[in-house]
Coordinates of C-alpha atoms in Angstrom, one line a residue:
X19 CA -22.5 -8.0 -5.0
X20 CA -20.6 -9.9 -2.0
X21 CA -16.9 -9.3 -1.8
X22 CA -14.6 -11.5 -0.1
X23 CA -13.4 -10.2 3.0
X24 CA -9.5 -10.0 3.7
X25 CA -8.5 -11.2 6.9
X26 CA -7.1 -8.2 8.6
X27 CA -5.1 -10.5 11.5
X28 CA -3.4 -12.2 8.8
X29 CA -2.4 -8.7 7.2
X30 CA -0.9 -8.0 10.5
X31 CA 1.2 -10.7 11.0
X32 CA 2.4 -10.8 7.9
X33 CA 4.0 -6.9 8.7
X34 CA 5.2 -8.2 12.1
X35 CA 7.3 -10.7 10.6
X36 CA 8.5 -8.9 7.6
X37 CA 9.3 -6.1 9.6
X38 CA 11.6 -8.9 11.9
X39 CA 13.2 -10.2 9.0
X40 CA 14.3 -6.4 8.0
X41 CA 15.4 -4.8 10.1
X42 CA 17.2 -2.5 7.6
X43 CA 13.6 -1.2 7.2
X44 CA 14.2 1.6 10.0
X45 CA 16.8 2.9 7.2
X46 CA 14.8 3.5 4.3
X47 CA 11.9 5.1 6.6
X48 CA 14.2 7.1 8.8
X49 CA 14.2 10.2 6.4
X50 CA 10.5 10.4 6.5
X51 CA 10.2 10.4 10.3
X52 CA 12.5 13.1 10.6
X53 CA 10.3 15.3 8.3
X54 CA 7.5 14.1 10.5
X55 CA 9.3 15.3 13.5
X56 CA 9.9 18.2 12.1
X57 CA 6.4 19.0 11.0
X58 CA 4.9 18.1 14.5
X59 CA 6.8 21.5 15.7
X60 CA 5.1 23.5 13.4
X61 CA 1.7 25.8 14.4
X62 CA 0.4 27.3 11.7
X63 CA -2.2 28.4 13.8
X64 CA -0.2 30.8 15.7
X65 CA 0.6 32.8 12.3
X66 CA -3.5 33.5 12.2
X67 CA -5.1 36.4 14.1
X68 CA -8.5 36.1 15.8
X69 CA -9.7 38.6 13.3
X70 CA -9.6 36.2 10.5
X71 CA -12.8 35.0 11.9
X72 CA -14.8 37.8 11.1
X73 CA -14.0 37.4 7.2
X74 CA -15.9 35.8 4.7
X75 CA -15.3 32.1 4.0
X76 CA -13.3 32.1 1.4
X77 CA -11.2 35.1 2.6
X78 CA -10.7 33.1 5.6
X79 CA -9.8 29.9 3.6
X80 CA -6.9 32.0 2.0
X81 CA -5.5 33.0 4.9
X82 CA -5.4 29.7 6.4
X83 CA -3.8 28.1 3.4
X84 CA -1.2 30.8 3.7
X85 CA -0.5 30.4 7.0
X86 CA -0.2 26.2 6.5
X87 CA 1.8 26.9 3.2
X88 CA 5.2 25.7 4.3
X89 CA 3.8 23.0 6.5
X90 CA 1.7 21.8 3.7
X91 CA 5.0 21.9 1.8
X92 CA 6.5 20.2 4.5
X93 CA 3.7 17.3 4.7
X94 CA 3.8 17.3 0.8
X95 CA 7.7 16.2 1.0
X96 CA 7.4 13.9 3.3
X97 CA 4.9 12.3 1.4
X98 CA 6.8 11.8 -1.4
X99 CA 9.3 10.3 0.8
X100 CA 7.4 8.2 2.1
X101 CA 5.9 6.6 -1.5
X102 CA 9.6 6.0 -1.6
X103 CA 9.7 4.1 1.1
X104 CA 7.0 1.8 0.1
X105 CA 8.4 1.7 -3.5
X106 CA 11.7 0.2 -1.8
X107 CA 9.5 -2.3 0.6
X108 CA 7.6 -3.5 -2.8
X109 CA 11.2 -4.5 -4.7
X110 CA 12.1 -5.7 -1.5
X111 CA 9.1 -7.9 -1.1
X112 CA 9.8 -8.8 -4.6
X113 CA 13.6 -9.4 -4.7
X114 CA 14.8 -10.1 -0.7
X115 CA 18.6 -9.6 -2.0
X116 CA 17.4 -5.5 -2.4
X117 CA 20.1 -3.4 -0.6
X118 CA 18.2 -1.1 1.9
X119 CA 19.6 2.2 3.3
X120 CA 18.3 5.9 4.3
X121 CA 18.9 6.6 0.6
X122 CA 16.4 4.0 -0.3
X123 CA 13.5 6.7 0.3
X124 CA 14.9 8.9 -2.1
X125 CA 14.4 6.1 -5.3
X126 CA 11.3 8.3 -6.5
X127 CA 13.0 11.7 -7.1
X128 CA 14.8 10.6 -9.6
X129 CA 14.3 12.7 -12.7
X130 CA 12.1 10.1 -15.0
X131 CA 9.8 9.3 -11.5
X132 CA 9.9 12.7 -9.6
X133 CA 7.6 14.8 -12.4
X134 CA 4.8 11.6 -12.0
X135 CA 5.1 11.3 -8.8
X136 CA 4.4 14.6 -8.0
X137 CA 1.5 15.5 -10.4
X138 CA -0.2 12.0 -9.0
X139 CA 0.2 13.0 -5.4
X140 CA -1.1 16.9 -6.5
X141 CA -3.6 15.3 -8.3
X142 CA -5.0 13.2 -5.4
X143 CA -4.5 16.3 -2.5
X144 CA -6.8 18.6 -5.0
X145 CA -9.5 15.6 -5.4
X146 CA -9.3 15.3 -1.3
X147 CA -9.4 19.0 -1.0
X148 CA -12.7 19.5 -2.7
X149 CA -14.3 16.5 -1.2
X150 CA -13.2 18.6 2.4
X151 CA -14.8 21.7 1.3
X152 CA -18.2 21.0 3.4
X153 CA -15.9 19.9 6.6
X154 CA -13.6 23.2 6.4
X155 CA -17.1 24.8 6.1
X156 CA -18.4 23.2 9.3
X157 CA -14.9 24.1 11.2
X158 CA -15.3 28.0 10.2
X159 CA -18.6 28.3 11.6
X160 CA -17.6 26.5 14.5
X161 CA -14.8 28.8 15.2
X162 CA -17.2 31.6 14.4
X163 CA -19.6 30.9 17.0
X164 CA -16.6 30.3 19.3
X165 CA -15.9 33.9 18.9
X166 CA -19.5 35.2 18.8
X167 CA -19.7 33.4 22.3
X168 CA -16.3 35.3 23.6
X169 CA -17.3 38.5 22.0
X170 CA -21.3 38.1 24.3
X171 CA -19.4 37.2 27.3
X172 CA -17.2 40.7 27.0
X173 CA -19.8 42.4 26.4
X174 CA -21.8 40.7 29.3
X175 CA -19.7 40.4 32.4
X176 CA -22.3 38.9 34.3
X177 CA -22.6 36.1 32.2
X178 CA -24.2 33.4 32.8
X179 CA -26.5 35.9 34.7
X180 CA -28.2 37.5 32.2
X181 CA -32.1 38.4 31.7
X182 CA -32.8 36.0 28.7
X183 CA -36.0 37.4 28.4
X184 CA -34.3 40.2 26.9
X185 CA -35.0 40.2 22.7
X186 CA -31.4 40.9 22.3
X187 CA -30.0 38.0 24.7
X188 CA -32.9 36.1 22.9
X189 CA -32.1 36.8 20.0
X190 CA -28.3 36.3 20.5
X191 CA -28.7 32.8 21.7
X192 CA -31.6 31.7 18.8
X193 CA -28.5 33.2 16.7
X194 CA -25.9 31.5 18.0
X195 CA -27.5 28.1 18.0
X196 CA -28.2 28.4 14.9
X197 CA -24.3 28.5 14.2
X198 CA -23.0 26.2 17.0
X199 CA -25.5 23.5 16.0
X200 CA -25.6 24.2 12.5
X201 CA -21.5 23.6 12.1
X202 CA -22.0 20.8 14.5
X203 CA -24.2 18.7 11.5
X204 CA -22.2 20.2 8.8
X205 CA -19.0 18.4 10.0
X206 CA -20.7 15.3 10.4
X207 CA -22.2 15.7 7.1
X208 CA -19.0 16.5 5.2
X209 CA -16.7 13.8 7.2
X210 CA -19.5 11.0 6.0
X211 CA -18.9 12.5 2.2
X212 CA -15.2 12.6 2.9
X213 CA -14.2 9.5 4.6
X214 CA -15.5 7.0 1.4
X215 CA -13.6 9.5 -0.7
X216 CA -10.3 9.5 1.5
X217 CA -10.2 5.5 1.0
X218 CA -11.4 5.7 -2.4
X219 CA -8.0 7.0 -2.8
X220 CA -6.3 5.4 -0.2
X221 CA -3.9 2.9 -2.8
X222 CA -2.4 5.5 -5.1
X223 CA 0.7 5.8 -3.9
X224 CA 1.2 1.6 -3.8
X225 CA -0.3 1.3 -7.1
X226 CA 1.8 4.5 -8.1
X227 CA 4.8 2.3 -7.0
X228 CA 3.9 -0.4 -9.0
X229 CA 3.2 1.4 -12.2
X230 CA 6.5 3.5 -11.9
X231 CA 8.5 0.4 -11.7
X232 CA 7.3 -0.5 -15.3
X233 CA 6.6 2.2 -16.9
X234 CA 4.7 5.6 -17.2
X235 CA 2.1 6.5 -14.6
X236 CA -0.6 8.6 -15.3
X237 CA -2.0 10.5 -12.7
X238 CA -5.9 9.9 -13.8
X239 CA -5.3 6.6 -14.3
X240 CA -3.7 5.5 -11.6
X241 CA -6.9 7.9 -9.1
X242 CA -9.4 6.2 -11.1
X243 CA -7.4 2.4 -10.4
X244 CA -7.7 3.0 -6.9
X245 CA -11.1 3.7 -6.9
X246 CA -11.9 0.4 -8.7
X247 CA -9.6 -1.1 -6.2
X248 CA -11.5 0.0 -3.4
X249 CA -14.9 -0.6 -4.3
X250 CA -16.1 -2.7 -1.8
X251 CA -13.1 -2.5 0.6
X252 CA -13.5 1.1 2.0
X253 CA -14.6 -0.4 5.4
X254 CA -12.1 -2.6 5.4
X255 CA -9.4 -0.3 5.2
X256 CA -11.2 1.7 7.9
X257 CA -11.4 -0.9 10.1
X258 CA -7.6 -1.5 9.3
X259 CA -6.4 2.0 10.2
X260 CA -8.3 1.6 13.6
X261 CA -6.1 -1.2 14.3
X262 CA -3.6 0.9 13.6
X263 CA -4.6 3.9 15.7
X264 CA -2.2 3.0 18.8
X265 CA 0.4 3.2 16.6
X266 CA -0.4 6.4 15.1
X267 CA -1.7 8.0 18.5
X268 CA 2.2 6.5 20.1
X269 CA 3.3 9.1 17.0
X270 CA 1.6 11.8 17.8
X271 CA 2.1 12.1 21.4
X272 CA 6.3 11.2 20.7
X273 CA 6.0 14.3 18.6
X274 CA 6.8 12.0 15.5
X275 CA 9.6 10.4 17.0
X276 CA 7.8 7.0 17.6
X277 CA 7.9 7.1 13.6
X278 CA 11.0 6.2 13.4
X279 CA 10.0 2.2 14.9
X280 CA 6.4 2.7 13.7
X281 CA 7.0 3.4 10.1
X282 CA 7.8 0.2 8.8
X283 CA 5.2 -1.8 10.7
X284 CA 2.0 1.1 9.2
X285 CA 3.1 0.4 5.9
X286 CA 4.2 -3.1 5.9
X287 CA 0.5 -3.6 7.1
X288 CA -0.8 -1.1 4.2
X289 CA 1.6 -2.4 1.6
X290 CA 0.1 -6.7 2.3
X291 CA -3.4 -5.3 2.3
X292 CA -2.6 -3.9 -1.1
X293 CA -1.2 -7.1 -2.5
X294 CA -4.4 -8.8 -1.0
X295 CA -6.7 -6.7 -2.6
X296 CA -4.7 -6.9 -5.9
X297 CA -5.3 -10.7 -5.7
X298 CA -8.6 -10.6 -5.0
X299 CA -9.7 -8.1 -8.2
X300 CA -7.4 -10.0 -10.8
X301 CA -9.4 -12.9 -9.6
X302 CA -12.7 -11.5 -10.4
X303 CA -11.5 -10.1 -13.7

């Protein structure tokens, strides 16, 4: 089945000159670049010992999400800020006489939006959680043949001098090979299931947005909308983001202060590919 494409130049454009227009759109996304900010000083990383490594996987996996508990929470809020955001940018696409200001973000923690909001945004982390399990997989036998290298080198000062005619060194190497490579193809393997999955879900908070504004959302619902939304326009959106990429690599090396410019552009760009897609499908139904 052919699907028409979107033209991605246009989408861009369009983002430039809204954003132009509105200025006031640095308000309403100024609240979730400072929780950005803040995030990008968090390390989790240095809350975990090198021990943790020598756990099973799923002993491991409790630890880390222990350790990246409050900067999950963290990323979690500012998530939620930032559907806020977009919900403000869709009435203002839709009304131009909408008042913008910092508060603007805040529209979706408002009692009758904040418990659907959050159990949709839950809802989609979990999905995207399970669909990561082969990647985190990959990552902790990386890491563990990372430390089965440091712990052969300690234990071999003369490294890389070593007799590897010896059946231990031998069989050391065969071993970690095994790992090193092994990890190596399970990453690839679970980002190729991931990715499709991570843009399956890619328009639930803009379709969350629209739903909220007129009634109830339900969290399966609005997942399962997405993924009928998508079908067909995963690479698209890919290809999207990697237009995007400057903007998001200008992020991270501002520690998330760029955000605070970039914001409005990123979504602005999101939010008219999500309008064009909408078109497209109610034209086919």
């Amino acid at each position: 089945m052919k699907y028409p494409k979107i033209d991605l130049k246009t989408i861009r454009l369009q983002a430039r000159q809204f954003q132009a227009e509105n200025p006031r759109l640095l308000l309403v996304y100024l609240l979730p670049s400072m929780l950005v900010i803040l995030s990008g000083f968090l390390n989790p990383l240095a809350r975990l010992q090198e021990s943790v490594l020598e756990q099973s996987f799923f002993s491991m996996l409790a630890q880390v999400l222990q350790a990246y508990l409050f900067p999950l929470v963290v990323s979690f809020m500012s998530t939620i800020f930032l559907v806020g955001a977009a919900f403000a940018t869709l009435r203002l696409l839709k009304d131009p006489d909408t008042e913008l200001s910092v508060k603007s973000s805040l529209a979706l923690f408002a009692e009758e939006r904040f418990s659907q909001t959050f159990l949709t945004l839950l809802l989609k982390r979990f999905y995207l959680f399970l669909w990561s399990l082969p990647n985190l997989l990959g990552v902790y036998y990386l890491f563990y043949s990372n430390l089965m290298a440091r712990k052969f080198v300690e234990l071999h000062p003369e490294f890389p001098s070593v007799d590897v005619t010896n059946p231990d060194i031998e069989h050391f190497l065969l071993t970690f090979a095994l790992y090193f490579f092994g990890s190596v193809l399970v990453m690839i393997l679970g980002t190729i299931i991931y990715l499709p999955q991570y843009y399956a879900y890619s328009q639930v908070e803009l379709l969350l947005c629209d739903t909220l504004a007129i009634g109830i959302a339900k969290p399966s619902r609005v997942l399962h909308t997405s993924r009928f939304l998508m079908k067909g326009y995963k690479f698209q959106r890919f290809v999207l983001d990697l237009q995007l990429l400057p903007w998001y690599i200008l992020i991270w090396i501002s520690f998330g202060i760029a955000s605070i410019s970039t914001f409005p552009y990123i979504y602005s760009s999101q939010i008219f590919f999500y309008q064009r897609l909408l078109e497209i499908k109610r034209r086919k139904v």
